[in-house]
Short mmCIF file of C-alpha atoms in Angstrom, two decimals:
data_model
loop_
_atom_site.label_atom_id
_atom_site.label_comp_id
_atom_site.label_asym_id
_atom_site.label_seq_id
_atom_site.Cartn_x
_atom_site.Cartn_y
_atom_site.Cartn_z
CA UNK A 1 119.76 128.92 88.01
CA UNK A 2 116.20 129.74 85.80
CA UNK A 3 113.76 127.66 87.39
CA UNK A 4 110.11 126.72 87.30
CA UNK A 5 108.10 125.66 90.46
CA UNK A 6 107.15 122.21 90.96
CA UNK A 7 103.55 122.71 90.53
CA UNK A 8 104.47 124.32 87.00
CA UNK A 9 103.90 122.46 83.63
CA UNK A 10 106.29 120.09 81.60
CA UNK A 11 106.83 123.08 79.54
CA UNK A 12 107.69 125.72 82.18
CA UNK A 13 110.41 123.11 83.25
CA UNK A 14 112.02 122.83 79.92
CA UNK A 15 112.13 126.41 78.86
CA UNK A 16 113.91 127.04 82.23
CA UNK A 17 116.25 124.01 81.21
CA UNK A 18 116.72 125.73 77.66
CA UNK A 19 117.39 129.60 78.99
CA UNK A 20 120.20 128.08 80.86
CA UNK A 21 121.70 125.60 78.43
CA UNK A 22 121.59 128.46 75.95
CA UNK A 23 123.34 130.82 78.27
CA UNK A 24 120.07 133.23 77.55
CA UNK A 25 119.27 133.48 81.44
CA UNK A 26 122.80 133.95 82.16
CA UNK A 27 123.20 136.92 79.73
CA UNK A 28 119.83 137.98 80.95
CA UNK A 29 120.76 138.44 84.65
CA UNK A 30 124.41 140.22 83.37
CA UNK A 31 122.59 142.39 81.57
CA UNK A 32 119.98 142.93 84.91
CA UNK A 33 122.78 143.39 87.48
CA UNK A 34 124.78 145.42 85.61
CA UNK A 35 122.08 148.11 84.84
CA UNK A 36 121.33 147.96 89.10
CA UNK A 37 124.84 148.38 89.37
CA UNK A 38 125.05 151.83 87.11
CA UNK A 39 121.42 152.91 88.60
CA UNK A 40 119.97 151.50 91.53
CA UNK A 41 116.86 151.91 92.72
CA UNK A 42 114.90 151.07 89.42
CA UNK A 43 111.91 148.30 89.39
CA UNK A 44 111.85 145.56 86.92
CA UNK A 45 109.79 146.66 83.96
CA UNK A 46 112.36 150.25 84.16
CA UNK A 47 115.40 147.87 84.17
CA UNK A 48 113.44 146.05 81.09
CA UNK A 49 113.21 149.15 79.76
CA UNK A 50 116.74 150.44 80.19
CA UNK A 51 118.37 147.22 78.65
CA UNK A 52 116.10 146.22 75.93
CA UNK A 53 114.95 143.16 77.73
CA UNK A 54 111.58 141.00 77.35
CA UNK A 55 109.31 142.59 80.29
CA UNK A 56 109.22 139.93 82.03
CA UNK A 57 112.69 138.79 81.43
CA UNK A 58 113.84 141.03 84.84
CA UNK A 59 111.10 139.50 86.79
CA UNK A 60 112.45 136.40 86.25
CA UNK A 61 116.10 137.12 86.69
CA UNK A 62 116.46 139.83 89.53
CA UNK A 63 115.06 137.20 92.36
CA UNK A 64 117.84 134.80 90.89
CA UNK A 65 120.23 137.30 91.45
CA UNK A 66 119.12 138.10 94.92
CA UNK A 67 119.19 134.46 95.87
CA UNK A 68 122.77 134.60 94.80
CA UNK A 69 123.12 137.35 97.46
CA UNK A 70 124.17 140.01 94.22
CA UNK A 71 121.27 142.56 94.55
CA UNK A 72 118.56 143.28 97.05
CA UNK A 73 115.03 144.87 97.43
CA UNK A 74 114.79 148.15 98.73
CA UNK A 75 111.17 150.25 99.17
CA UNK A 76 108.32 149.73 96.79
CA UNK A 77 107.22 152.39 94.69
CA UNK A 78 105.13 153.31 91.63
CA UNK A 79 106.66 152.39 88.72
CA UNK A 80 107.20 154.86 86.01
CA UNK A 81 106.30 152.43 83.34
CA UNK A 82 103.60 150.08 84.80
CA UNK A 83 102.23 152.79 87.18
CA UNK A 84 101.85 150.53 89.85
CA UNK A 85 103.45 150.30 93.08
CA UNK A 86 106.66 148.27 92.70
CA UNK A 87 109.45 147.05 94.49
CA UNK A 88 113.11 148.53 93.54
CA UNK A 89 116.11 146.85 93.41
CA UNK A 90 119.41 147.53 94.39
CA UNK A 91 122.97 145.82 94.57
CA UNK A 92 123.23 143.90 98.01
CA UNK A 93 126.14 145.18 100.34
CA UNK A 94 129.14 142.93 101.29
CA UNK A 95 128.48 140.94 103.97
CA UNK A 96 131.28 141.28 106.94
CA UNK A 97 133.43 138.35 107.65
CA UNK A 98 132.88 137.52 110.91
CA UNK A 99 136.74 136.76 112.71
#
């Protein structure tokens, strides 16, 4: 699921290839939804902050989540650890089966 765009280096491709074959990216985004999960609402350098994670790891693994359909954005905000206006994120609601 880690992935690097197709104008991205060599490199960027591998070290996506590695987080998953390590299981890294999938511990990653556990660790990610579960701390949306027990407080929602939080941008990614406060969910960083709240699980010990790389900065940037959260940036990385909150969009894979919400391709997944898991979690979704809600209203931007300033961030209490980057000071700049963010955007939050919070667990996605079940959609409906349709009869």
């Amino acid at each position: 699921m880690a992935r690097a765009r197709r104008t991205d280096p060599l490199t960027s491709h591998q070290a996506a290839e590695e987080a998953e074959a390590s299981g890294r990216a999938h511990a990653q985004r556990q660790l990610c939804l579960a701390e949306v999960l027990k407080n929602p609402g939080k941008t990614a350098a406060e969910i960083a902050v709240a699980t010990g994670l790389e900065r940037h790891a959260p940036s990385r693994r909150l969009p894979e989540l919400r391709e997944a359909g898991l979690v979704t954005n809600g209203r931007s905000r300033i961030c209490a650890v980057t000071g700049r206006l963010s955007i939050t994120w919070f667990t996605a609601q079940p959609q409906e089966v349709q009869p």
